CSV table of C-alpha atoms and ligand atoms in Angstrom, one decimal:
chain,number,residue,atom,x,y,z
A,15,MET,CA,29.1,16.3,10.4
A,16,SER,CA,25.9,16.2,9.4
A,17,LYS,CA,22.8,15.1,10.9
A,18,VAL,CA,23.1,11.6,12.7
A,19,TYR,CA,19.5,9.7,13.0
A,20,ASP,CA,19.0,8.0,15.5
A,21,MET,CA,17.6,5.7,12.7
A,22,ILE,CA,17.8,4.4,9.3
A,23,ILE,CA,16.3,2.3,7.4
A,24,VAL,CA,16.7,0.8,4.2
A,25,GLY,CA,13.7,-0.4,2.1
A,26,GLY,CA,10.1,1.1,2.4
A,27,GLY,CA,8.1,-2.0,2.3
A,28,PRO,CA,5.8,-2.5,5.2
A,29,GLY,CA,8.4,-4.0,7.4
A,30,GLY,CA,10.1,0.0,6.9
A,31,TYR,CA,7.4,1.6,7.5
A,32,THR,CA,6.2,-0.2,10.1
A,33,ALA,CA,9.5,0.9,11.5
A,34,ALA,CA,9.5,4.2,10.7
A,35,LEU,CA,5.9,4.6,12.4
A,36,TYR,CA,6.9,3.0,15.9
A,37,ALA,CA,10.6,5.2,15.7
A,38,ALA,CA,9.1,8.3,14.7
A,39,ARG,CA,5.8,7.7,17.5
A,40,ALA,CA,8.4,6.7,20.1
A,41,GLY,CA,9.9,10.0,19.7
A,42,MET,CA,13.0,8.8,17.1
A,43,SER,CA,14.3,10.4,14.2
A,44,VAL,CA,14.3,8.2,11.4
A,45,VAL,CA,14.2,9.0,7.7
A,46,VAL,CA,13.3,6.1,5.1
A,47,LEU,CA,15.6,5.3,2.0
A,48,GLU,CA,13.4,3.9,-0.8
A,49,LYS,CA,14.7,3.3,-4.0
A,50,LEU,CA,11.0,3.1,-6.0
A,51,ALA,CA,8.2,4.3,-4.0
A,52,ALA,CA,5.8,2.6,-1.0
A,53,GLY,CA,5.0,-0.7,-0.7
A,54,GLY,CA,7.9,-2.5,-1.7
A,55,GLN,CA,6.5,-5.8,-3.1
A,56,MET,CA,2.7,-5.1,-2.3
A,57,VAL,CA,2.9,-2.9,-4.9
A,58,GLU,CA,2.5,-6.0,-7.3
A,59,THR,CA,-0.8,-7.4,-6.0
A,60,PRO,CA,-3.9,-5.7,-6.7
A,61,GLN,CA,-5.8,-7.8,-4.0
A,62,ILE,CA,-4.9,-8.4,-1.0
A,63,ASP,CA,-7.3,-10.1,1.6
A,64,ASN,CA,-6.0,-10.9,4.7
A,65,TYR,CA,-4.1,-8.0,5.9
A,66,PRO,CA,-6.5,-8.0,9.3
A,67,GLY,CA,-9.3,-5.4,9.1
A,68,TYR,CA,-9.8,-4.6,5.1
A,69,ILE,CA,-12.5,-7.4,4.8
A,70,ASP,CA,-13.2,-6.5,1.7
A,71,GLY,CA,-9.6,-6.5,0.5
A,72,VAL,CA,-7.0,-3.7,-0.3
A,73,ASP,CA,-5.0,-2.8,-3.2
A,74,GLY,CA,-1.2,-3.2,-2.2
A,75,TYR,CA,-0.3,0.4,-3.9
A,76,THR,CA,-2.8,2.0,-1.5
A,77,LEU,CA,-1.7,-0.1,1.3
A,78,GLY,CA,1.8,1.2,0.8
A,79,GLN,CA,0.6,5.0,0.3
A,80,GLN,CA,-1.3,4.4,3.5
A,81,MET,CA,2.0,2.8,5.6
A,82,CYS,CA,3.8,5.6,3.8
A,83,LYS,CA,1.6,8.7,5.1
A,84,HIS,CA,0.8,7.2,8.5
A,85,ALA,CA,4.8,6.9,9.8
A,86,GLU,CA,5.6,10.9,7.7
A,87,LYS,CA,2.7,12.1,9.7
A,88,TYR,CA,4.3,11.1,12.8
A,89,GLY,CA,7.4,13.1,11.4
A,90,ALA,CA,9.2,10.1,9.4
A,91,GLN,CA,11.3,11.6,6.7
A,92,THR,CA,11.5,9.5,3.4
A,93,ARG,CA,13.7,9.8,0.5
A,94,TYR,CA,13.7,7.9,-2.8
A,95,THR,CA,17.0,7.0,-3.1
A,96,GLU,CA,19.0,3.9,-3.4
A,97,VAL,CA,21.1,2.6,-1.1
A,98,THR,CA,24.6,1.3,-2.5
A,99,LYS,CA,26.7,0.9,-0.2
A,100,LEU,CA,26.3,0.1,4.0
A,101,SER,CA,28.9,0.3,6.6
A,102,LEU,CA,27.8,-1.2,9.9
A,103,GLN,CA,30.3,0.1,12.7
A,104,PRO,CA,28.9,-0.4,16.3
A,105,GLU,CA,29.5,2.9,17.0
A,106,MET,CA,27.8,4.3,13.4
A,107,LYS,CA,26.0,3.5,10.6
A,108,ALA,CA,26.7,4.4,7.4
A,109,ALA,CA,23.9,4.5,4.2
A,110,GLU,CA,26.0,5.5,0.6
A,111,THR,CA,23.4,6.9,-1.4
A,112,PRO,CA,23.7,8.7,-5.3
A,113,GLU,CA,23.1,11.8,-2.8
A,114,GLY,CA,24.8,11.6,-0.3
A,115,VAL,CA,25.8,9.5,3.1
A,116,TYR,CA,23.7,8.7,6.2
A,117,TYR,CA,24.6,8.6,9.2
A,118,GLY,CA,22.4,6.9,12.2
A,119,LYS,CA,22.5,5.4,15.2
A,120,THR,CA,20.7,2.4,14.2
A,121,LEU,CA,20.6,0.8,11.5
A,122,VAL,CA,16.9,-1.4,9.8
A,123,VAL,CA,17.5,-3.5,7.3
A,124,ALA,CA,14.1,-4.1,5.1
A,125,THR,CA,15.0,-4.5,1.8
A,126,GLY,CA,12.3,-7.1,1.4
A,127,ALA,CA,12.7,-10.0,-1.6
A,128,ASN,CA,12.7,-10.1,-5.4
A,129,PRO,CA,11.3,-12.6,-7.5
A,130,LYS,CA,13.6,-16.2,-7.8
A,131,HIS,CA,14.5,-16.9,-11.7
A,132,LEU,CA,14.6,-20.2,-13.4
A,133,GLY,CA,18.4,-20.2,-14.7
A,134,VAL,CA,17.4,-22.0,-18.3
A,135,PRO,CA,18.2,-21.7,-21.5
A,136,GLY,CA,15.6,-18.2,-22.8
A,137,GLU,CA,15.1,-17.1,-19.8
A,138,GLN,CA,17.0,-13.9,-19.5
A,139,GLU,CA,16.3,-13.4,-23.9
A,140,LEU,CA,12.9,-13.2,-23.2
A,141,LEU,CA,12.7,-10.9,-20.5
A,142,GLY,CA,9.3,-9.1,-21.3
A,143,ARG,CA,9.1,-10.6,-24.5
A,144,GLY,CA,7.1,-13.4,-23.1
A,145,VAL,CA,8.6,-14.5,-19.0
A,146,HIS,CA,7.0,-12.1,-17.5
A,147,TYR,CA,7.7,-12.8,-13.0
A,148,CYS,CA,4.9,-10.2,-12.8
A,149,ALA,CA,0.9,-11.8,-13.5
A,150,SER,CA,-0.7,-8.4,-12.2
A,151,CYS,CA,1.0,-6.3,-14.1
A,152,ASP,CA,1.5,-8.1,-17.7
A,153,GLY,CA,-1.0,-10.7,-17.2
A,154,MET,CA,-3.8,-8.0,-19.4
A,155,PHE,CA,-1.6,-8.9,-23.1
A,156,TYR,CA,-2.5,-12.3,-22.2
A,157,ARG,CA,-6.0,-11.7,-23.5
A,158,GLY,CA,-6.9,-14.8,-25.6
A,159,LYS,CA,-4.4,-16.6,-25.9
A,160,THR,CA,-2.0,-19.7,-23.9
A,161,VAL,CA,0.1,-18.8,-21.3
A,162,VAL,CA,2.4,-21.0,-18.9
A,163,VAL,CA,2.6,-20.3,-14.8
A,164,VAL,CA,5.7,-22.0,-13.5
A,165,GLY,CA,5.6,-23.1,-9.8
A,166,GLY,CA,3.4,-24.0,-7.5
A,167,GLY,CA,3.1,-22.3,-4.3
A,168,ASN,CA,0.8,-19.0,-3.3
A,169,THR,CA,2.2,-16.6,-6.0
A,170,ALA,CA,2.3,-19.1,-9.4
A,171,ALA,CA,-1.2,-20.2,-8.0
A,172,ALA,CA,-2.4,-16.8,-7.6
A,173,ASP,CA,-0.9,-16.1,-11.3
A,174,ALA,CA,-2.7,-19.1,-12.8
A,175,LEU,CA,-6.5,-17.8,-11.4
A,176,LEU,CA,-6.0,-13.8,-12.5
A,177,LEU,CA,-4.4,-15.5,-15.5
A,178,SER,CA,-7.8,-17.7,-16.1
A,179,ARG,CA,-9.8,-15.2,-15.8
A,180,VAL,CA,-7.4,-13.6,-18.9
A,181,ALA,CA,-5.8,-16.2,-21.3
A,182,GLU,CA,-7.7,-18.6,-23.3
A,183,LYS,CA,-6.0,-21.7,-22.0
A,184,VAL,CA,-3.5,-21.6,-18.4
A,185,ILE,CA,-1.6,-24.5,-18.0
A,186,LEU,CA,0.7,-25.3,-15.2
A,187,VAL,CA,3.2,-26.4,-15.1
A,188,HIS,CA,5.0,-27.8,-11.3
A,189,ARG,CA,8.4,-29.9,-10.1
A,190,ARG,CA,5.9,-31.7,-7.7
A,191,ASP,CA,2.5,-33.7,-7.9
A,192,THR,CA,0.2,-31.3,-5.6
A,193,LEU,CA,0.3,-27.9,-5.4
A,194,ARG,CA,1.7,-25.9,-2.2
A,195,ALA,CA,-0.2,-23.0,-2.9
A,196,ALA,CA,-2.8,-22.2,0.7
A,197,ARG,CA,-6.3,-24.4,0.5
A,198,VAL,CA,-8.1,-21.3,-1.2
A,199,TYR,CA,-6.3,-21.1,-3.7
A,200,HIS,CA,-6.5,-25.6,-4.7
A,201,LYS,CA,-10.8,-26.1,-5.9
A,202,PRO,CA,-11.0,-23.0,-7.4
A,203,LEU,CA,-8.1,-23.7,-9.6
A,204,MET,CA,-9.3,-27.2,-10.4
A,205,GLN,CA,-12.4,-26.1,-10.9
A,206,ALA,CA,-11.4,-23.4,-13.5
A,207,GLN,CA,-12.5,-24.7,-17.4
A,208,ASN,CA,-9.5,-23.3,-19.0
A,209,VAL,CA,-6.7,-24.4,-16.5
A,210,GLU,CA,-4.2,-27.5,-17.3
A,211,PHE,CA,-1.9,-29.5,-15.1
A,212,TYR,CA,1.8,-30.2,-16.0
A,213,TRP,CA,2.4,-32.5,-12.6
A,214,ASN,CA,6.2,-33.8,-12.1
A,215,SER,CA,7.3,-30.8,-14.4
A,216,GLN,CA,11.0,-29.5,-14.7
A,217,VAL,CA,11.3,-26.3,-16.9
A,218,GLN,CA,14.5,-27.0,-19.4
A,219,GLU,CA,14.2,-24.0,-21.7
A,220,ILE,CA,11.9,-21.2,-23.1
A,221,ARG,CA,11.7,-20.6,-26.2
A,222,SER,CA,9.8,-17.7,-28.7
A,223,GLY,CA,6.6,-19.6,-28.7
A,224,GLU,CA,7.4,-22.8,-26.9
A,225,ILE,CA,8.3,-23.8,-23.6
A,226,VAL,CA,10.1,-27.2,-22.7
A,227,VAL,CA,9.7,-29.4,-19.7
A,228,GLN,CA,10.6,-32.8,-18.5
A,229,ASN,CA,8.9,-34.9,-16.0
A,230,VAL,CA,10.9,-35.4,-13.3
A,231,HIS,CA,10.2,-39.6,-13.3
A,232,SER,CA,10.5,-41.0,-16.4
A,233,GLY,CA,12.9,-37.8,-17.7
A,234,GLN,CA,10.4,-37.4,-20.7
A,235,LYS,CA,10.6,-34.0,-22.6
A,236,ASN,CA,7.6,-32.5,-23.6
A,237,THR,CA,7.3,-29.3,-25.7
A,238,ILE,CA,3.7,-26.9,-24.6
A,239,PRO,CA,3.6,-24.1,-27.6
A,240,CYS,CA,2.9,-20.8,-25.4
A,241,ASP,CA,2.6,-17.1,-26.2
A,242,GLY,CA,3.8,-16.5,-22.4
A,243,VAL,CA,5.2,-17.6,-19.5
A,244,PHE,CA,4.7,-16.9,-15.7
A,245,VAL,CA,7.7,-17.7,-13.6
A,246,GLY,CA,6.4,-17.6,-10.1
A,247,ILE,CA,9.1,-20.2,-8.2
A,248,GLY,CA,9.1,-17.7,-4.9
A,249,ARG,CA,11.5,-15.4,-4.1
A,250,GLN,CA,14.4,-14.1,-3.2
A,251,PRO,CA,16.0,-12.3,0.0
A,252,ALA,CA,17.4,-8.9,-1.5
A,253,SER,CA,20.7,-9.5,1.0
A,254,GLU,CA,23.4,-8.4,-1.1
A,255,LEU,CA,24.2,-5.4,0.2
A,256,VAL,CA,24.8,-6.8,3.8
A,257,LYS,CA,26.6,-9.6,2.5
A,258,GLY,CA,30.0,-10.3,4.2
A,259,MET,CA,28.5,-7.9,7.3
A,260,LEU,CA,25.1,-9.6,8.6
A,261,GLU,CA,25.3,-13.7,9.6
A,262,LEU,CA,23.2,-15.4,6.6
A,263,ASP,CA,21.8,-18.3,6.3
A,264,GLU,CA,21.9,-21.3,3.6
A,265,GLY,CA,19.1,-19.1,2.0
A,266,ASN,CA,20.8,-15.6,2.1
A,267,TYR,CA,18.1,-14.5,4.3
A,268,ILE,CA,19.6,-12.2,7.3
A,269,VAL,CA,20.1,-14.2,10.7
A,270,GLY,CA,17.7,-12.5,13.0
A,271,ASP,CA,15.5,-14.0,15.7
A,272,GLU,CA,12.1,-12.8,17.1
A,273,THR,CA,14.4,-9.9,18.3
A,274,THR,CA,15.2,-9.0,15.0
A,275,ALA,CA,18.6,-8.3,16.1
A,276,THR,CA,21.6,-8.7,13.9
A,277,ASN,CA,25.3,-10.2,14.8
A,278,ILE,CA,26.1,-6.8,15.1
A,279,PRO,CA,24.9,-4.1,17.9
A,280,GLY,CA,22.4,-2.0,16.4
A,281,VAL,CA,21.5,-3.0,13.4
A,282,PHE,CA,17.8,-5.2,13.2
A,283,ALA,CA,16.7,-7.0,10.1
A,284,VAL,CA,12.7,-7.3,9.5
A,285,GLY,CA,10.1,-8.8,7.2
A,286,ASP,CA,11.0,-10.9,4.3
A,287,VAL,CA,14.6,-10.4,4.3
A,288,ARG,CA,14.5,-12.1,7.5
A,289,ALA,CA,14.9,-15.8,8.3
A,290,LYS,CA,11.6,-16.6,9.1
A,291,ALA,CA,8.8,-19.2,9.2
A,292,LEU,CA,6.3,-17.1,7.0
A,293,ARG,CA,6.7,-14.3,4.7
A,294,GLN,CA,4.0,-11.9,5.0
A,295,ILE,CA,2.7,-8.9,5.3
A,296,VAL,CA,1.3,-9.3,8.8
A,297,THR,CA,5.3,-10.5,9.8
A,298,ALA,CA,6.5,-7.5,8.3
A,299,VAL,CA,4.4,-5.2,9.9
A,300,SER,CA,5.3,-7.2,13.2
A,301,ASP,CA,9.3,-7.2,12.8
A,302,GLY,CA,8.8,-3.4,11.9
A,303,ALA,CA,7.2,-2.9,15.2
A,304,VAL,CA,9.4,-5.4,17.6
A,305,ALA,CA,13.1,-3.7,15.6
A,306,VAL,CA,11.7,0.2,17.6
A,307,HIS,CA,11.0,-1.6,20.9
A,308,TYR,CA,15.0,-3.8,20.6
A,309,ALA,CA,16.8,-0.1,19.1
A,310,GLU,CA,15.2,1.9,22.1
A,311,GLU,CA,16.3,-0.1,24.5
A,312,TYR,CA,19.9,-0.3,22.7
A,313,LEU,CA,19.6,3.4,21.9
A,314,ALA,CA,19.7,3.3,25.8
A,315,THR,CA,22.6,1.5,26.2
A,316,LEU,CA,24.4,4.5,24.4
A,317,THR,CA,23.5,7.5,26.8
A,318,GLU,CA,24.2,5.1,29.9
B,21,MET,CA,7.2,20.8,-18.1
B,22,ALA,CA,4.6,18.4,-17.2
B,23,VAL,CA,4.5,14.7,-18.1
B,24,LEU,CA,2.5,15.0,-21.8
B,25,HIS,CA,-0.2,12.3,-22.3
B,26,ILE,CA,-0.5,10.8,-25.6
B,27,THR,CA,-2.6,9.0,-28.3
B,28,LYS,CA,-2.4,7.5,-31.4
B,29,ASP,CA,-3.7,10.9,-32.8
B,30,THR,CA,-0.4,12.8,-30.9
B,31,PHE,CA,1.6,10.5,-31.0
B,32,GLU,CA,3.5,11.7,-34.8
B,33,ALA,CA,3.5,15.3,-33.7
B,34,GLU,CA,4.5,14.7,-29.6
B,35,VAL,CA,6.7,11.9,-29.7
B,36,LEU,CA,7.9,10.9,-33.3
B,37,ASN,CA,8.8,14.5,-34.9
B,38,SER,CA,9.8,16.0,-31.6
B,39,ASP,CA,12.5,18.1,-31.4
B,40,LYS,CA,13.9,17.0,-27.9
B,41,PRO,CA,14.5,13.6,-27.2
B,42,VAL,CA,11.4,11.5,-25.7
B,43,LEU,CA,11.4,9.0,-22.4
B,44,LEU,CA,7.8,7.6,-23.6
B,45,ASP,CA,6.5,5.3,-20.3
B,46,PHE,CA,3.4,2.6,-21.5
B,47,TRP,CA,1.7,2.2,-17.6
B,48,ALA,CA,-1.6,1.8,-17.0
B,49,SER,CA,-3.4,2.7,-14.2
B,50,TRP,CA,-3.9,-1.0,-12.8
B,51,CYS,CA,-0.7,-2.1,-12.2
B,52,GLY,CA,1.0,-1.4,-9.1
B,53,PRO,CA,4.8,-0.5,-10.5
B,54,CYS,CA,3.8,1.7,-13.0
B,55,ARG,CA,2.0,4.0,-10.1
B,56,MET,CA,5.7,3.4,-8.4
B,57,ILE,CA,7.0,5.1,-10.9
B,58,GLY,CA,4.9,7.9,-11.6
B,59,PRO,CA,6.4,10.6,-9.2
B,60,ILE,CA,9.2,9.5,-10.1
B,61,LEU,CA,8.4,10.9,-13.9
B,62,ASP,CA,6.6,13.8,-12.7
B,63,GLU,CA,10.2,14.8,-10.9
B,64,ILE,CA,11.6,14.4,-14.3
B,65,ALA,CA,9.4,16.1,-16.2
B,66,ASP,CA,9.8,19.3,-13.9
B,67,GLU,CA,13.8,19.0,-13.7
B,68,ARG,CA,14.7,17.9,-17.9
B,69,GLU,CA,14.6,20.9,-20.3
B,70,ASP,CA,16.3,19.8,-22.3
B,71,ILE,CA,13.6,16.2,-22.6
B,72,LYS,CA,10.2,15.3,-23.6
B,73,VAL,CA,8.4,13.0,-20.7
B,74,CYS,CA,5.2,11.5,-21.7
B,75,LYS,CA,3.0,8.5,-21.3
B,76,VAL,CA,1.3,6.1,-23.0
B,77,ASN,CA,-1.8,4.4,-21.2
B,78,VAL,CA,-1.8,0.6,-22.4
B,79,ASP,CA,-5.8,0.1,-22.3
B,80,GLU,CA,-6.8,3.3,-24.2
B,81,GLU,CA,-4.1,3.2,-26.3
B,82,PRO,CA,-3.6,-0.6,-27.2
B,83,GLU,CA,-2.5,0.3,-31.1
B,84,LEU,CA,0.3,2.4,-29.7
B,85,ALA,CA,1.4,-0.4,-27.4
B,86,SER,CA,1.0,-3.6,-29.7
B,87,GLN,CA,3.0,-1.4,-32.5
B,88,TYR,CA,5.7,-1.0,-30.5
B,89,GLN,CA,5.2,-4.9,-28.7
B,90,VAL,CA,4.7,-4.1,-25.4
B,91,VAL,CA,3.7,-6.6,-23.7
B,92,SER,CA,5.5,-6.2,-20.3
B,93,ILE,CA,4.6,-2.7,-17.9
B,94,PRO,CA,6.0,-0.1,-17.2
B,95,THR,CA,8.0,0.0,-20.3
B,96,LEU,CA,10.6,2.9,-20.8
B,97,LEU,CA,11.5,3.8,-23.9
B,98,VAL,CA,13.9,6.9,-24.8
B,99,ILE,CA,13.2,8.1,-28.4
B,100,GLU,CA,15.5,10.9,-30.7
B,101,ASN,CA,14.3,10.8,-34.1
B,102,GLY,CA,12.0,8.5,-34.2
B,103,LYS,CA,13.9,6.0,-33.6
B,104,ILE,CA,14.0,3.5,-29.8
B,105,VAL,CA,17.5,4.6,-29.0
B,106,ASN,CA,17.5,3.3,-25.4
B,107,GLN,CA,14.4,1.0,-23.4
B,108,SER,CA,13.6,-0.8,-20.6
B,109,LEU,CA,11.4,-3.1,-18.5
B,110,GLY,CA,9.7,-2.8,-14.9
B,111,ALA,CA,10.0,0.0,-12.2
B,112,LYS,CA,13.0,1.2,-11.9
B,113,PRO,CA,14.7,3.7,-9.2
B,114,LYS,CA,15.3,7.6,-11.1
B,115,ALA,CA,19.1,7.3,-11.2
B,116,GLN,CA,18.9,3.9,-13.5
B,117,ILE,CA,16.0,6.3,-15.6
B,118,LEU,CA,18.2,9.3,-15.8
B,119,ALA,CA,20.9,7.3,-17.4
B,120,MET,CA,18.5,5.9,-20.1
B,121,LEU,CA,18.6,9.6,-21.4
C,429,FAD,C1,2.5,-10.6,-6.2
C,429,FAD,C2,2.3,-11.1,-4.8
C,429,FAD,C3,1.1,-10.7,-3.5
C,429,FAD,C4,1.5,-11.1,-2.3
C,429,FAD,N1,0.0,-10.9,-1.7
C,429,FAD,C5,0.5,-11.1,-0.4
C,429,FAD,C6,-0.9,-11.3,0.0
C,429,FAD,O1,-2.1,-11.2,-0.6
C,429,FAD,N2,-0.5,-11.1,1.8
C,429,FAD,C7,0.5,-11.1,2.3
C,429,FAD,O2,0.2,-10.6,3.4
C,429,FAD,N3,1.8,-10.8,1.5
C,429,FAD,C8,1.6,-11.0,0.4
C,429,FAD,N4,2.4,-11.2,-0.6
C,429,FAD,C9,3.7,-11.3,0.9
C,429,FAD,C10,3.9,-9.5,0.7
C,429,FAD,O3,3.9,-8.4,-0.1
C,429,FAD,C11,5.6,-9.4,1.2
C,429,FAD,O4,5.5,-10.3,2.7
C,429,FAD,C12,6.3,-8.2,2.2
C,429,FAD,O5,5.8,-6.9,1.2
C,429,FAD,C13,7.3,-7.8,3.0
C,429,FAD,O6,7.9,-6.7,3.1
C,429,FAD,P1,8.9,-5.7,3.8
C,429,FAD,O7,9.0,-5.1,4.1
C,429,FAD,O8,9.7,-7.1,4.3
C,429,FAD,O9,9.6,-5.8,2.0
C,429,FAD,P2,9.3,-5.7,0.4
C,429,FAD,O10,8.0,-5.5,0.4
C,429,FAD,O11,10.0,-6.0,-0.7
C,429,FAD,O12,9.8,-3.9,0.4
C,429,FAD,C14,11.3,-4.0,0.3
C,429,FAD,C15,11.4,-2.4,-0.3
C,429,FAD,O13,13.1,-2.4,0.4
C,429,FAD,C16,13.2,-0.9,-1.8
C,429,FAD,N5,15.1,-1.5,-1.6
C,429,FAD,C17,15.5,-3.3,-1.9
C,429,FAD,N6,16.4,-2.6,-1.6
C,429,FAD,C18,16.8,-0.9,-1.5
C,429,FAD,C19,17.7,-0.3,-1.6
C,429,FAD,N7,18.8,-1.2,-1.5
C,429,FAD,N8,17.8,1.3,-1.7
C,429,FAD,C20,17.1,1.4,-1.1
C,429,FAD,N9,16.1,0.9,-1.5
C,429,FAD,C21,15.2,-0.8,-1.8
C,429,FAD,C22,12.5,-2.5,-2.2
C,429,FAD,O14,12.3,-0.9,-3.0
C,429,FAD,C23,11.0,-1.9,-1.9
C,429,FAD,O15,10.2,-0.7,-2.4
C,429,FAD,C24,2.3,-10.8,-2.3
C,429,FAD,C25,3.5,-10.5,-2.6
C,429,FAD,C26,4.0,-10.4,-3.7
C,429,FAD,C27,5.1,-10.3,-4.7
């Protein structure tokens, strides 16, 4: 039989690599299975200003690389491969990948979250040719152009601010009448000369060169000419892998309390994929550390 | 073979007139998802003798980017005999990139 790790971690974002760091330092054999590269969602932002210790901010790609190297320094391993199927039995956990099956006594689900789609006509058809989900990646192609940002939370607010420095005009479309984003974004957005707001407006359709919105109160439709649309309406958990195995809430987040333990003994859920109030890097890394604490407790029961 | 960095001056010879299929990556240094797939492309370039892996930096070569209507990076194109035979947007796992070829 192949090697059985003390811990398998699915996903190499901040939650996954913190679990790897703590597990390796606790003397456990641990492997991180990551489909792309270290960092997860952090790589989409060039500037993280609320990770304690980095007074001048840090870019997400670098922070991800650092977290990976930090865990590997203590013996954690990384395999760049996608987990396509899980088998979660109390006595043995198995993760299937195109390169083979990995076995573990414990398993941490750290698969994070992906951007939510609007689900309106035109969105899929114009993907990457006018419809975007990553302003820091694609914003610069709209230098001197008009763009629409959809949403009212932190992602949309940060996108709108970033784009206001590149684009000629930014139009923020939000279905409520105020921003849900953190206060630090409000003033700079309101003061930006080239940012306009369409409040109480819901997107109906995206076409090449324009977007159709409808006022949620009056029902009136407006067609706004624009060169590109950046969708920032939040995230959805990457929990398809564990559907039918782990308990999920109505939003498809994995149910696990502050211990990060799930309904299967020895299986833990950390970071954005877990049901929780605040999805940030600091809460993801916190989960990673806590998961290892309870994983050690669980491993001790196996040897008793 | 190592990844080849392409400019508008070398594009025709290295990409359009290549005798092997070309996996072409449009990228930028400030784009996190582009940097994510960088090591994957290096690996593919090392492992596959039958193809050529090329990169275009969109900051340095805006003409090439606009010629191929790239407004989202990373954009990956597979070019054979000067024609696009496959393309994909965004960071993808290695297996999915290989499947494009
Ligand atoms: C644009 C943007 C800006 C942000 N800015 C900030 C900020 O300033 N401060 C802050 O605190 N937070 C910020 N966040 C949120 C923060 O990035 C997330 O809360 C955090 O990354 C969650 O970490 P995680 O480990 O749970 O998952 P993720 O970071 O989502 O990582 C999950 C990883 O799992 C991998 N994965 C998924 N499925 C599989 C599979 N089947 N097989 C193998 N690997 C898999 C993914 O490739 C990914 O690398 C931002 C998010 C975005 C998108």
